[in-house]
Each structure stands twice: as C-alpha cells, then as structure tokens.
mmCIF file of the C-alpha atoms, coordinates in Angstrom:
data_MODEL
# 
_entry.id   MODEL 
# 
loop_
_atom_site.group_PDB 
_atom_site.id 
_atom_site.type_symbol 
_atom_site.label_atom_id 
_atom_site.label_alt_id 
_atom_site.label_comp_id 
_atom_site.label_asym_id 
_atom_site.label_entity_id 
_atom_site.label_seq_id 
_atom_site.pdbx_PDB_ins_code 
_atom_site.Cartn_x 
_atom_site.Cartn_y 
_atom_site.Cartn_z 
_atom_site.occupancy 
_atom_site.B_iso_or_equiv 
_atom_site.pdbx_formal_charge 
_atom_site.auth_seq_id 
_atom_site.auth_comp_id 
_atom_site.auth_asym_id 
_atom_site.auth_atom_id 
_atom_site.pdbx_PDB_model_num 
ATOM 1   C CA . UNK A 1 1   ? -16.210 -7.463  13.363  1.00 0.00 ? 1   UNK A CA 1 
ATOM 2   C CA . UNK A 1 2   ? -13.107 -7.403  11.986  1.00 0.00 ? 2   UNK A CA 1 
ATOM 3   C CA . UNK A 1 3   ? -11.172 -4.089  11.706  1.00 0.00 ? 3   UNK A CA 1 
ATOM 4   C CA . UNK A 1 4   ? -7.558  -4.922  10.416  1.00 0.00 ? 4   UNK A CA 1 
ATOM 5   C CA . UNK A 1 5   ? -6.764  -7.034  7.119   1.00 0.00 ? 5   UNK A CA 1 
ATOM 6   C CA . UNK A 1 6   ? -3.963  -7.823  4.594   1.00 0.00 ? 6   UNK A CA 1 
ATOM 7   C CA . UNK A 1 7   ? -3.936  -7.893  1.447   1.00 0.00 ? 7   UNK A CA 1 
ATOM 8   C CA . UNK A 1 8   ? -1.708  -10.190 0.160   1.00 0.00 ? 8   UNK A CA 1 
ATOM 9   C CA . UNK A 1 9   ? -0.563  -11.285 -3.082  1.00 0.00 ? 9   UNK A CA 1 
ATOM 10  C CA . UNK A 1 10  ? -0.496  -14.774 -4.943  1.00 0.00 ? 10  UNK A CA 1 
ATOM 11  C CA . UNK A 1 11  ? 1.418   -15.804 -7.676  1.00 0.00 ? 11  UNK A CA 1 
ATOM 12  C CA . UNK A 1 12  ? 1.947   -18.550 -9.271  1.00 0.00 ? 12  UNK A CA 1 
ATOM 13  C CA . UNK A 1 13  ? 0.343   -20.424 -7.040  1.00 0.00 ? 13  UNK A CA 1 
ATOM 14  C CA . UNK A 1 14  ? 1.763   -19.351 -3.888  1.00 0.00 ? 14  UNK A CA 1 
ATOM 15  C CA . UNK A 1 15  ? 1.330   -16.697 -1.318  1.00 0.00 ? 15  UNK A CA 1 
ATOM 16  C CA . UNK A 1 16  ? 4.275   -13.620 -1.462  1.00 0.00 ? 16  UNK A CA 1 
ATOM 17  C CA . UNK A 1 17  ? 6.342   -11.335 0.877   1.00 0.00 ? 17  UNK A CA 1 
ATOM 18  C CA . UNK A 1 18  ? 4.599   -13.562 3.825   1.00 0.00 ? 18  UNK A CA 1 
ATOM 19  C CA . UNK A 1 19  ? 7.501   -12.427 6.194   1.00 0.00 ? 19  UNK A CA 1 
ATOM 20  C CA . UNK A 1 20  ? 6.573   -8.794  5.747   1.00 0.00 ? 20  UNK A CA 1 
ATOM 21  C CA . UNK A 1 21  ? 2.900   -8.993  5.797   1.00 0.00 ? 21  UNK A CA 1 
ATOM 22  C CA . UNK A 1 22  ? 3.464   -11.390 9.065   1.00 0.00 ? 22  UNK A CA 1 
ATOM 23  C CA . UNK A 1 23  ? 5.081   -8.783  10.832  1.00 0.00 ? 23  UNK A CA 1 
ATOM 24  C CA . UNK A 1 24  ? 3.122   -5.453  9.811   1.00 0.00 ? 24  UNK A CA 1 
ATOM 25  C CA . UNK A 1 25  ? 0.438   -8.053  11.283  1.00 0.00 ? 25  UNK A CA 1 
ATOM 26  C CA . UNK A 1 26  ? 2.112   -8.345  14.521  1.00 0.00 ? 26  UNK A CA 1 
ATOM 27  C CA . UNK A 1 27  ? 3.313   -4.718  15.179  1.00 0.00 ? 27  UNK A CA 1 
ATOM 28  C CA . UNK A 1 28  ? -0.415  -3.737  13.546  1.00 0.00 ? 28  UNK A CA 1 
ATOM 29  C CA . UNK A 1 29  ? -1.945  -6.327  16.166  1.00 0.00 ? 29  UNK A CA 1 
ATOM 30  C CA . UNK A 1 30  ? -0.300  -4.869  19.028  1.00 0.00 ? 30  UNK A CA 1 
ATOM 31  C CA . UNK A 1 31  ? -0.704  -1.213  17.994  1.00 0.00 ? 31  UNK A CA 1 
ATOM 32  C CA . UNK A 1 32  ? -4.752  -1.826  17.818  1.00 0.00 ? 32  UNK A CA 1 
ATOM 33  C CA . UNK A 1 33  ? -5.780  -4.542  20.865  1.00 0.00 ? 33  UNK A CA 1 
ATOM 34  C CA . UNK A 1 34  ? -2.582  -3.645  23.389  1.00 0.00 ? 34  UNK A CA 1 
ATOM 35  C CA . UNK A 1 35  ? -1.565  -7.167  23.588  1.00 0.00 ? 35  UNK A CA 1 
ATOM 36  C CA . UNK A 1 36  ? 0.831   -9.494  21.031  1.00 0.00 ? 36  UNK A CA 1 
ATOM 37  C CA . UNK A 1 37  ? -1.458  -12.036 18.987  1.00 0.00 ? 37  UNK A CA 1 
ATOM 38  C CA . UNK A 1 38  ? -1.801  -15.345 19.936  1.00 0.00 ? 38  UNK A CA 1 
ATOM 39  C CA . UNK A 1 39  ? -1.973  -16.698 15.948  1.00 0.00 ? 39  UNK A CA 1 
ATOM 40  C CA . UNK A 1 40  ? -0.529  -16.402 12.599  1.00 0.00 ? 40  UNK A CA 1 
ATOM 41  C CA . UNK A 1 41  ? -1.672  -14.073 10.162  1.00 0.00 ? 41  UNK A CA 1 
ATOM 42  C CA . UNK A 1 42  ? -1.673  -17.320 8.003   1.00 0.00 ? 42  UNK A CA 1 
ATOM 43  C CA . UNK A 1 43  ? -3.174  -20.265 10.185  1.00 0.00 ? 43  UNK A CA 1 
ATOM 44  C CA . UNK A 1 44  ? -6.016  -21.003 8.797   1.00 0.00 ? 44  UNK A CA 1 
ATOM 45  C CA . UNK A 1 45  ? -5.341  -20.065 5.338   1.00 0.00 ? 45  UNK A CA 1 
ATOM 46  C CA . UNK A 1 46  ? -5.088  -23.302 2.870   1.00 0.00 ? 46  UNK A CA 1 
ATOM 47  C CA . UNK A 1 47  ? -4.826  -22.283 -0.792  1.00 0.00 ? 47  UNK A CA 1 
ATOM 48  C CA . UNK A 1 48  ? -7.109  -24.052 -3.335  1.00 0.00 ? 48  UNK A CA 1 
ATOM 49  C CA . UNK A 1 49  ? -5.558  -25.457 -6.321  1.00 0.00 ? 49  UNK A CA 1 
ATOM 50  C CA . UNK A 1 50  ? -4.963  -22.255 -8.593  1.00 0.00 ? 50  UNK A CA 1 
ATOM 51  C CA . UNK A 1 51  ? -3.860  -21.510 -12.243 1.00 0.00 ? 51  UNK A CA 1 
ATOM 52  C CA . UNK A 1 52  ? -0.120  -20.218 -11.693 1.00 0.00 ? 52  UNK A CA 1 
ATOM 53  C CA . UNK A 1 53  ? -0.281  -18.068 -14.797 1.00 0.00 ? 53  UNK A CA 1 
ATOM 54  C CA . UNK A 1 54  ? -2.820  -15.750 -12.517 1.00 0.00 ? 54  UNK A CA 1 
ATOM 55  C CA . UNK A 1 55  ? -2.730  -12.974 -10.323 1.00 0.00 ? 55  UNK A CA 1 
ATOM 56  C CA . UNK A 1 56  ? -5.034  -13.160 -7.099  1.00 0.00 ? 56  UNK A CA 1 
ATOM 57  C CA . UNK A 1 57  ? -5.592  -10.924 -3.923  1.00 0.00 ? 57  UNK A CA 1 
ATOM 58  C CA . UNK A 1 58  ? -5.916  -13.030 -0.118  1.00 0.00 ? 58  UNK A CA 1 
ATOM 59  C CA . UNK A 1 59  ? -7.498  -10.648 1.585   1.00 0.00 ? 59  UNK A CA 1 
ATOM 60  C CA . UNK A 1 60  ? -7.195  -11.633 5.638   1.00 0.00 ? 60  UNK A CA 1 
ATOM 61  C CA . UNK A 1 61  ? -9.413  -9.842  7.921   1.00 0.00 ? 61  UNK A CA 1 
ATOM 62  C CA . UNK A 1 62  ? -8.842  -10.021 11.708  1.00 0.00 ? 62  UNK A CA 1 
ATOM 63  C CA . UNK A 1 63  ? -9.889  -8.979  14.954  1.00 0.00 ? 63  UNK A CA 1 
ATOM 64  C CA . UNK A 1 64  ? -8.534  -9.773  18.398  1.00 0.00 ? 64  UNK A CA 1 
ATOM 65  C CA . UNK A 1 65  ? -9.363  -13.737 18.177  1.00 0.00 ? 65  UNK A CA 1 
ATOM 66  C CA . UNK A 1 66  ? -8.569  -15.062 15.019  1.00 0.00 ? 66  UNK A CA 1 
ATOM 67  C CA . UNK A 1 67  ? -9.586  -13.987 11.118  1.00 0.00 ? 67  UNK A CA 1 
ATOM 68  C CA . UNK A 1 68  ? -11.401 -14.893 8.392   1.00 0.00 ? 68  UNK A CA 1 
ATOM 69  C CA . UNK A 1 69  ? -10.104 -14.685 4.337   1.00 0.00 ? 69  UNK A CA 1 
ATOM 70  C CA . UNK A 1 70  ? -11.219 -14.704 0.934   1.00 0.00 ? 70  UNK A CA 1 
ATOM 71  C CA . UNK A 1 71  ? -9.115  -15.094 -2.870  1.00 0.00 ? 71  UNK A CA 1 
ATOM 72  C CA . UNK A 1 72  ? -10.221 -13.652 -6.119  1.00 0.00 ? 72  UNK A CA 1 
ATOM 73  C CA . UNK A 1 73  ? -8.792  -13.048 -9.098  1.00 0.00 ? 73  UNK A CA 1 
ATOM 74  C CA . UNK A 1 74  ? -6.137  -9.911  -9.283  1.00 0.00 ? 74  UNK A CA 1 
ATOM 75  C CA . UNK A 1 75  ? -6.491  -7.438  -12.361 1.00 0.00 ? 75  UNK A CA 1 
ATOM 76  C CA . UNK A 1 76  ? -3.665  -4.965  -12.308 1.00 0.00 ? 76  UNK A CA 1 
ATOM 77  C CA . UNK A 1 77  ? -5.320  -1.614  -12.675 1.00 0.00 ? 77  UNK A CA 1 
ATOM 78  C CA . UNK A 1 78  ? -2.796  1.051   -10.964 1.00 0.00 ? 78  UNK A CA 1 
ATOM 79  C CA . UNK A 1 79  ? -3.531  4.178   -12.276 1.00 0.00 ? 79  UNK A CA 1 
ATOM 80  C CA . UNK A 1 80  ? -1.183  6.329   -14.726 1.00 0.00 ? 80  UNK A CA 1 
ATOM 81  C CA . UNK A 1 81  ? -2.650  9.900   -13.549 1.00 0.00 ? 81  UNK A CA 1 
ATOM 82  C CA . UNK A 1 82  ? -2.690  11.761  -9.926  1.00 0.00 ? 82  UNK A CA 1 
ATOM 83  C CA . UNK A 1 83  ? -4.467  14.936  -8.388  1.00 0.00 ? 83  UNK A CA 1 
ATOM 84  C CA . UNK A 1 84  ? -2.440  16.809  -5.537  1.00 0.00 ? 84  UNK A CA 1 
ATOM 85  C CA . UNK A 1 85  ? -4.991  16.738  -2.483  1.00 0.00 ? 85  UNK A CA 1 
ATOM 86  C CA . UNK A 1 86  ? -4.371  18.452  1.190   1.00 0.00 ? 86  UNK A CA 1 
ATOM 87  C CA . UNK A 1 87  ? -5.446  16.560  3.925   1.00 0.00 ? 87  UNK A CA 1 
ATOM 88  C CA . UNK A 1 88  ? -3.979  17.289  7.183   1.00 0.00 ? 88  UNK A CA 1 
ATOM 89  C CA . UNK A 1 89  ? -6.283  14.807  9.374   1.00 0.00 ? 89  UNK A CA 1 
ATOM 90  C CA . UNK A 1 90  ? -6.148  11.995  7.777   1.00 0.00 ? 90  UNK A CA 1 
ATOM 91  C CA . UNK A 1 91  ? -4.655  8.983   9.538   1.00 0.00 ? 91  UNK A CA 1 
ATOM 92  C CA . UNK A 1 92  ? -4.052  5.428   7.945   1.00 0.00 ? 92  UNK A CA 1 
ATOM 93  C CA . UNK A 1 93  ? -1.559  4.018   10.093  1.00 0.00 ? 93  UNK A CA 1 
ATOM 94  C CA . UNK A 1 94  ? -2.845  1.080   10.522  1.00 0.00 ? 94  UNK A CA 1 
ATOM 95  C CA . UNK A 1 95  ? -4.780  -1.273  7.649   1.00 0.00 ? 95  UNK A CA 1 
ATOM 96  C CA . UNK A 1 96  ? -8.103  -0.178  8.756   1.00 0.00 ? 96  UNK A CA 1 
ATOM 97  C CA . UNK A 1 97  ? -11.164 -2.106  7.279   1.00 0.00 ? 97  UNK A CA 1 
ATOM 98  C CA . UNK A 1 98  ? -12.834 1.011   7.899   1.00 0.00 ? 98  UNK A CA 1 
ATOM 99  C CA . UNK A 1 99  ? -11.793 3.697   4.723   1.00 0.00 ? 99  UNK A CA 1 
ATOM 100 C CA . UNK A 1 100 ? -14.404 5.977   4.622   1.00 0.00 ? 100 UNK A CA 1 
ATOM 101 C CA . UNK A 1 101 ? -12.023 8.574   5.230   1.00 0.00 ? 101 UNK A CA 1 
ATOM 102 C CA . UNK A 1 102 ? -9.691  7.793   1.982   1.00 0.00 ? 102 UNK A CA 1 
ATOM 103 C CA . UNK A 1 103 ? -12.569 6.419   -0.008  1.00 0.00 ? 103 UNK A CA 1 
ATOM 104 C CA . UNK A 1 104 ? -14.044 9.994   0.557   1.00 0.00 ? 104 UNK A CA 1 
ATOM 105 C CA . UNK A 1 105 ? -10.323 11.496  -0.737  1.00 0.00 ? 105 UNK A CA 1 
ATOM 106 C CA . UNK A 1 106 ? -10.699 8.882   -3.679  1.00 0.00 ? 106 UNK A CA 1 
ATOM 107 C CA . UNK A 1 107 ? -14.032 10.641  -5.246  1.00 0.00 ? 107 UNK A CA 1 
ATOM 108 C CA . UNK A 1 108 ? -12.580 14.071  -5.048  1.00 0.00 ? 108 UNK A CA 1 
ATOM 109 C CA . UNK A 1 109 ? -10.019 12.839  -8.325  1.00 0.00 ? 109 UNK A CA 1 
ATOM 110 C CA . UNK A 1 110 ? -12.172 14.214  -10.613 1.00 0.00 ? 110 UNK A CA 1 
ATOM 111 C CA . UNK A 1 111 ? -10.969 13.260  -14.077 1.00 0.00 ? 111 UNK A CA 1 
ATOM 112 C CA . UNK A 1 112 ? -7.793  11.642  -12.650 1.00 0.00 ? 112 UNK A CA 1 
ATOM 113 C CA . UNK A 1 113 ? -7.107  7.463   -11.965 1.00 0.00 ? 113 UNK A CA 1 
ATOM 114 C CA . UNK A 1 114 ? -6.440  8.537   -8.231  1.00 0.00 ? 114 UNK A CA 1 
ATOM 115 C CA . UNK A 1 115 ? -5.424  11.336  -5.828  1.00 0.00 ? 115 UNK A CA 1 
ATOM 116 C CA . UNK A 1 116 ? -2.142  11.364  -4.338  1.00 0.00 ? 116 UNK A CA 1 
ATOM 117 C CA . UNK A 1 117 ? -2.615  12.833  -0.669  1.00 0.00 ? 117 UNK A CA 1 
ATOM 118 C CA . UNK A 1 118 ? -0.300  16.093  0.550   1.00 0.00 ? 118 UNK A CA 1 
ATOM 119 C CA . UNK A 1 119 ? -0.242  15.831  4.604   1.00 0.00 ? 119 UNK A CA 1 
ATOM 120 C CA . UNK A 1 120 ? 1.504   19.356  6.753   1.00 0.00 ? 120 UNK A CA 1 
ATOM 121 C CA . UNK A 1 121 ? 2.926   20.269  3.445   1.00 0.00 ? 121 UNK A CA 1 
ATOM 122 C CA . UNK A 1 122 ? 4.551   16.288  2.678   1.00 0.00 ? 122 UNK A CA 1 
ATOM 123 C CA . UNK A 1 123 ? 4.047   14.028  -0.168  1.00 0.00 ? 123 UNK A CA 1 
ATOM 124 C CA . UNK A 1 124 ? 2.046   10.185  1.598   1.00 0.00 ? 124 UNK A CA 1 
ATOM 125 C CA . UNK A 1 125 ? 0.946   8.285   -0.327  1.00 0.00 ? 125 UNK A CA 1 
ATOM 126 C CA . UNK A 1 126 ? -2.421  7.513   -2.979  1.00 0.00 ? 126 UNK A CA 1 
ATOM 127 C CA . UNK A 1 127 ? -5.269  5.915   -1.475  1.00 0.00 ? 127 UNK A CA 1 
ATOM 128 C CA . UNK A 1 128 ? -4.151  2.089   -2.396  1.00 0.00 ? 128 UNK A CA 1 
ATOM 129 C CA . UNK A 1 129 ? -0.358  2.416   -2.773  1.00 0.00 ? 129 UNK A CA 1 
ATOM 130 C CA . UNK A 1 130 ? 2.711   4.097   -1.660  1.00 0.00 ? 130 UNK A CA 1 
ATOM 131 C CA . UNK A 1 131 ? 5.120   5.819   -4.187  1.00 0.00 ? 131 UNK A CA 1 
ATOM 132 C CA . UNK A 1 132 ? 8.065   6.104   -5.830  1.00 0.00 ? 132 UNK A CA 1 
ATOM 133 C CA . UNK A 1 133 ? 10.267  8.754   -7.590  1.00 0.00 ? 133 UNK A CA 1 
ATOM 134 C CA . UNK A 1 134 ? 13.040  9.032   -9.578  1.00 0.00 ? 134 UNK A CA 1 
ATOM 135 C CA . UNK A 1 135 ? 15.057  11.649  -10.728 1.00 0.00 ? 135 UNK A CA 1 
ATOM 136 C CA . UNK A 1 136 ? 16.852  8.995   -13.318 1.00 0.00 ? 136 UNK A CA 1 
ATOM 137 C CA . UNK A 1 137 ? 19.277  8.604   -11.067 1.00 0.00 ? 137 UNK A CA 1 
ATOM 138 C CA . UNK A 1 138 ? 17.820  7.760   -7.090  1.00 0.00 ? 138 UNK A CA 1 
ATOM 139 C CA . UNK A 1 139 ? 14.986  5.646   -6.538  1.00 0.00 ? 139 UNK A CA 1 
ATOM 140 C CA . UNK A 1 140 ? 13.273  7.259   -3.447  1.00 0.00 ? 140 UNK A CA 1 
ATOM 141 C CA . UNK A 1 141 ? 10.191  7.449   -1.551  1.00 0.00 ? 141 UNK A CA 1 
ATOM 142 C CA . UNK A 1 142 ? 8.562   9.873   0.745   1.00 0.00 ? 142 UNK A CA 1 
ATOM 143 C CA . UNK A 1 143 ? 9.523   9.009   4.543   1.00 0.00 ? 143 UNK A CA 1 
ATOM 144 C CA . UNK A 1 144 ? 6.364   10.454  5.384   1.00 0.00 ? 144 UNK A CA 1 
ATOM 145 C CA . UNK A 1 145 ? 3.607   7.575   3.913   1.00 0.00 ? 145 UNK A CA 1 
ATOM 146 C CA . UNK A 1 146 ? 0.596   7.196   5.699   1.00 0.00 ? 146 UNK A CA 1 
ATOM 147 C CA . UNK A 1 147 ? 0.882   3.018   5.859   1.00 0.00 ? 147 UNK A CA 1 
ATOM 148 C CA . UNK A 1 148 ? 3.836   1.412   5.830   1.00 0.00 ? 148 UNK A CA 1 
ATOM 149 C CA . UNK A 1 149 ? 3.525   -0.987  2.567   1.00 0.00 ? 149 UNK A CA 1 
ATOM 150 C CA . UNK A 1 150 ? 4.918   -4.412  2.778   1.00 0.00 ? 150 UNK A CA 1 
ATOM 151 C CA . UNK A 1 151 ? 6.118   -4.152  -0.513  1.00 0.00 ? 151 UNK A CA 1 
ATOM 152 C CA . UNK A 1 152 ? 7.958   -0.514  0.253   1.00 0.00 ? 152 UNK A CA 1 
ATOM 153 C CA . UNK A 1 153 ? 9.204   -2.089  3.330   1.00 0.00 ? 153 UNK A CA 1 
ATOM 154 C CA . UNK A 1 154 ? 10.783  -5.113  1.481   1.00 0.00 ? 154 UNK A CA 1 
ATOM 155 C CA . UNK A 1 155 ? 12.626  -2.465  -1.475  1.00 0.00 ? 155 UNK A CA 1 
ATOM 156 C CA . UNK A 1 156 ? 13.755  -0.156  1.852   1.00 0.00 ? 156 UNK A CA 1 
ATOM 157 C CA . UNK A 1 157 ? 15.122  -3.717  3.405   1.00 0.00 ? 157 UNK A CA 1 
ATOM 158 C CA . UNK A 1 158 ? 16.786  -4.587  0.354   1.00 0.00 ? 158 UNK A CA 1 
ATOM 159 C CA . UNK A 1 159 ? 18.389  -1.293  -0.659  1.00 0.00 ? 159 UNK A CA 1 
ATOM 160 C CA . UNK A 1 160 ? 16.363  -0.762  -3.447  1.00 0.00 ? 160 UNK A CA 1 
ATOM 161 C CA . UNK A 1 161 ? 15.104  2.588   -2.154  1.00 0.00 ? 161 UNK A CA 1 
ATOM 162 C CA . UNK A 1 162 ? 15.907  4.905   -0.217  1.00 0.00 ? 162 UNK A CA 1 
ATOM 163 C CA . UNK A 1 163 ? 13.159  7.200   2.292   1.00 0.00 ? 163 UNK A CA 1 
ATOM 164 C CA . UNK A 1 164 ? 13.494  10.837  2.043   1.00 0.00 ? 164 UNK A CA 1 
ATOM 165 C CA . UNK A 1 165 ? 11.044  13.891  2.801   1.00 0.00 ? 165 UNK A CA 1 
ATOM 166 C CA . UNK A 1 166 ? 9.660   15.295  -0.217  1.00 0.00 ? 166 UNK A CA 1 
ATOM 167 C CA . UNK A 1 167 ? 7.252   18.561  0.047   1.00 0.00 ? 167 UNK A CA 1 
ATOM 168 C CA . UNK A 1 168 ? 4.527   18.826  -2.613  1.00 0.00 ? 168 UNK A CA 1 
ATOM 169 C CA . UNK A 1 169 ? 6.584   21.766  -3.960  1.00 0.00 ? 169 UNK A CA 1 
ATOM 170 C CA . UNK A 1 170 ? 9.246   19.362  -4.399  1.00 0.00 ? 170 UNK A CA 1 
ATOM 171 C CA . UNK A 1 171 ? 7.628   17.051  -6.966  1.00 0.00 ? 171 UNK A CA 1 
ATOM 172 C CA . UNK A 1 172 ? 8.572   18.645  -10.357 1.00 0.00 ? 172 UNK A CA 1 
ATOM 173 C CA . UNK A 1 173 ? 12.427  17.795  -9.420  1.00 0.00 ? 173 UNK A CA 1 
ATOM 174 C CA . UNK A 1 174 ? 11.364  14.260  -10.302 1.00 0.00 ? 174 UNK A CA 1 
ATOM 175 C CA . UNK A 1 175 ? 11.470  12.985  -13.780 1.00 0.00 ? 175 UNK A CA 1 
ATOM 176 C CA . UNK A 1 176 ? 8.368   10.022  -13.188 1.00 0.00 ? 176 UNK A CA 1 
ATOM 177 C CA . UNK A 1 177 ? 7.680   8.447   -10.314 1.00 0.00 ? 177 UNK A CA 1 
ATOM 178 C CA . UNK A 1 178 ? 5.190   4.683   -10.243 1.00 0.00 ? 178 UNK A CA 1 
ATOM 179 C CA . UNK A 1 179 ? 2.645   3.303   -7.353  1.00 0.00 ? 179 UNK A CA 1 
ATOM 180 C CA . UNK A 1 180 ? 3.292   0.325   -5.708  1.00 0.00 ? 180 UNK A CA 1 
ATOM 181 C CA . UNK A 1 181 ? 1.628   -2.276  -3.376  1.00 0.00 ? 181 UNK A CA 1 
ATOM 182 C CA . UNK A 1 182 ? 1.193   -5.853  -2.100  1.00 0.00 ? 182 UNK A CA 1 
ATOM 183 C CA . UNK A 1 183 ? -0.216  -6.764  -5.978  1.00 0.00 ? 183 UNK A CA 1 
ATOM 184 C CA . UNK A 1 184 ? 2.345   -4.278  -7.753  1.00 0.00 ? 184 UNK A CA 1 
ATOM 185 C CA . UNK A 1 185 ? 5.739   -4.313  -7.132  1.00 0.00 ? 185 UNK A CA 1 
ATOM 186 C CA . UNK A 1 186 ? 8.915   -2.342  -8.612  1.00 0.00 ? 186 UNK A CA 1 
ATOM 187 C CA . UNK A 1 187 ? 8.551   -2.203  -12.062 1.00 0.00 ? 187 UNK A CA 1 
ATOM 188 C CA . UNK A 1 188 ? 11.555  -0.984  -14.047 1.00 0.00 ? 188 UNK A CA 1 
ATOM 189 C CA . UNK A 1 189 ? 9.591   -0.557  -16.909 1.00 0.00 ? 189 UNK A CA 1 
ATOM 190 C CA . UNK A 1 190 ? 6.619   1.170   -15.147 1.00 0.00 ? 190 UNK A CA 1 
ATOM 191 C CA . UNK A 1 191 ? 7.608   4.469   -15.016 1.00 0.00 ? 191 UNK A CA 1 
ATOM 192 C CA . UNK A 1 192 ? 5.248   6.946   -15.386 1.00 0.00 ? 192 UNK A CA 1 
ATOM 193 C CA . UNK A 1 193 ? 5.870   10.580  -16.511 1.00 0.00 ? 193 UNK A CA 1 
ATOM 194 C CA . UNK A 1 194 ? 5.493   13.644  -13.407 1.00 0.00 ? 194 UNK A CA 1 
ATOM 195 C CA . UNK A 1 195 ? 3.743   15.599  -15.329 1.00 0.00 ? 195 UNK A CA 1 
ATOM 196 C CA . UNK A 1 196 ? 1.063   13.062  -14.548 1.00 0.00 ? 196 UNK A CA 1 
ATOM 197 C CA . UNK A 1 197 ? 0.648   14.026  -11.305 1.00 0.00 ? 197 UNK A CA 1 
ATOM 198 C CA . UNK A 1 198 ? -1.337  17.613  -11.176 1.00 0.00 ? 198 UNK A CA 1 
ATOM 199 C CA . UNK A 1 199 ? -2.307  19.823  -8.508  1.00 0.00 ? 199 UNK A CA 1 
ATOM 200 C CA . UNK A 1 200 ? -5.858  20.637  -7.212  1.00 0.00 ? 200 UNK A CA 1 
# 
C-alpha cells in the first residue's frame, strides 16, 4: 500500500519543479510515518525516451520503504467554471492516495467543471488545484489552501504571489482568478472571469 504520491510534471522531456516536489516529499514523509525518509522521491525513476513537444504526468506513489511510478500522457483540462461548496471537515494536508473525501465534493458540481471548497468561512482550494485571484492589480492566493501546491509554493518563493485570507464573501472583489497545479502553472493569459465561480 502506498498512501502518499506526487504528481509531477514533464516537459519537454524532463521532469519539473523537482526541488519543490522533493521537499513537500520530505516534510509529507515525516508528517505521515514519524521518521525522515531514507530515499529520494526520484531514485528509481528513469525516464523513457519521450516526444518533448508533450505534456505527461509521473505520478510517484510511496509508502514508508520506497515507491513505485507510472507516466502517461498530460491533457490540460482545468476547468473554466466553479460551485461555492462548505465543507468544514475536510482535511487534505497531506497528498493522500486516498480522496474519497474530495472525490465525493467533486460530484456535488452539478453543471459546473469543478467545486471550489469554502472551509470555517475561507476560500481552499478546488479538488485538483489551488487558486489564484486578481483584482488587476495583486496576484494573490488564499493562505488558507488545503495542500500546499508545489507549483503555489514555487510563485510564493519567487514573489510572484502573495498569500492572503480571503472569506467566500470576499470573492466578488476579484476581477478573475485561474487554477493552478504541478501540470498548470501561472498563465498570464489564463485568466478566467469571477463571475465563473457561483455559489451553492
């Protein structure tokens, strides 16, 4: 069994943001088992030879002895539209194999792409990527996400971003906000209206 895992992205040819998916490995590692890991997040990995004009996903599972990974082919389908849903008990700290709890969230977006979760009244994140706002002006995200993105992590490192609290009620302030993850990162041109995102 393996209940952690990274999803990592690989682009032309080669494997990105290893430093920051290396170390939510290590703090993740130690937050789950109680003791550091003994191996890289990438030791056994050996990419296969594969055409640099596509997108693919390494997903690395792991457990408390070593991992096991697969590649496929990436197809970039964020979604454009969100639906406000409350959950105060949900917990996604950590990159649980196990998502029953979000996948559950995930079906409740009726005619929306995905739901973007509200937790004790603050704005986390959707069920496969954190988010950003902008009010034209700032670039920010909510300092309240449920996982800590590697690709979040990176824009915060590079002062791309900034964190802030922002309170469901708070959301129409923004002018469009866009989703991003390991396989989706800042996108000036990937702005996506507020109005998109509606409440329950």
């Amino acid at each position: 069994m393996y209940p952690l895992f990274e999803s990592v992205c690989i682009a032309n040819g080669e494997i990105q943001n290893a430093f920051y998916h290396e170390s939510r490995f290590k703090l993740s590692f130690y937050a789950f088992f109680g003791f550091e890991a003994k191996y890289s997040l990438f030791d056994k990995v050996i990419l296969p030879q594969i055409d640099k004009s596509l997108k693919c996903k390494l997903r690395i599972e792991y457990n408390e002895i070593g991992t096991k990974w697969t590649i496929s082919e990436y197809l970039n389908t964020l979604p454009t539209s969100l639906l406000l849903l409350k959950d105060n008990e949900i917990d996604y700290r950590l990159k649980y194999a196990d998502r029953k709890h979000l996948n559950h969230l995930y079906h409740q977006k009726i005619n929306f792409e995905d739901v973007l979760i509200i937790k004790n009244g603050f704005v986390t994140d959707a069920t496969y990527s954190n988010i950003l706002f902008t009010d034209g002006y700032k670039i920010v995200t909510p300092s309240t996400p449920l996982l800590l993105g590697t690709c979040r992590t990176r824009l915060l490192a590079e002062e791309k971003i900034t964190e802030v609290p922002i309170k469901a009620a708070s959301i129409h302030l923004f002018k469009s906000f866009q989703l991003i993850n390991a396989l989706n990162d800042f996108n000036e041109n990937r702005w996506i209206p507020i109005q998109n995102i509606v409440i329950a």
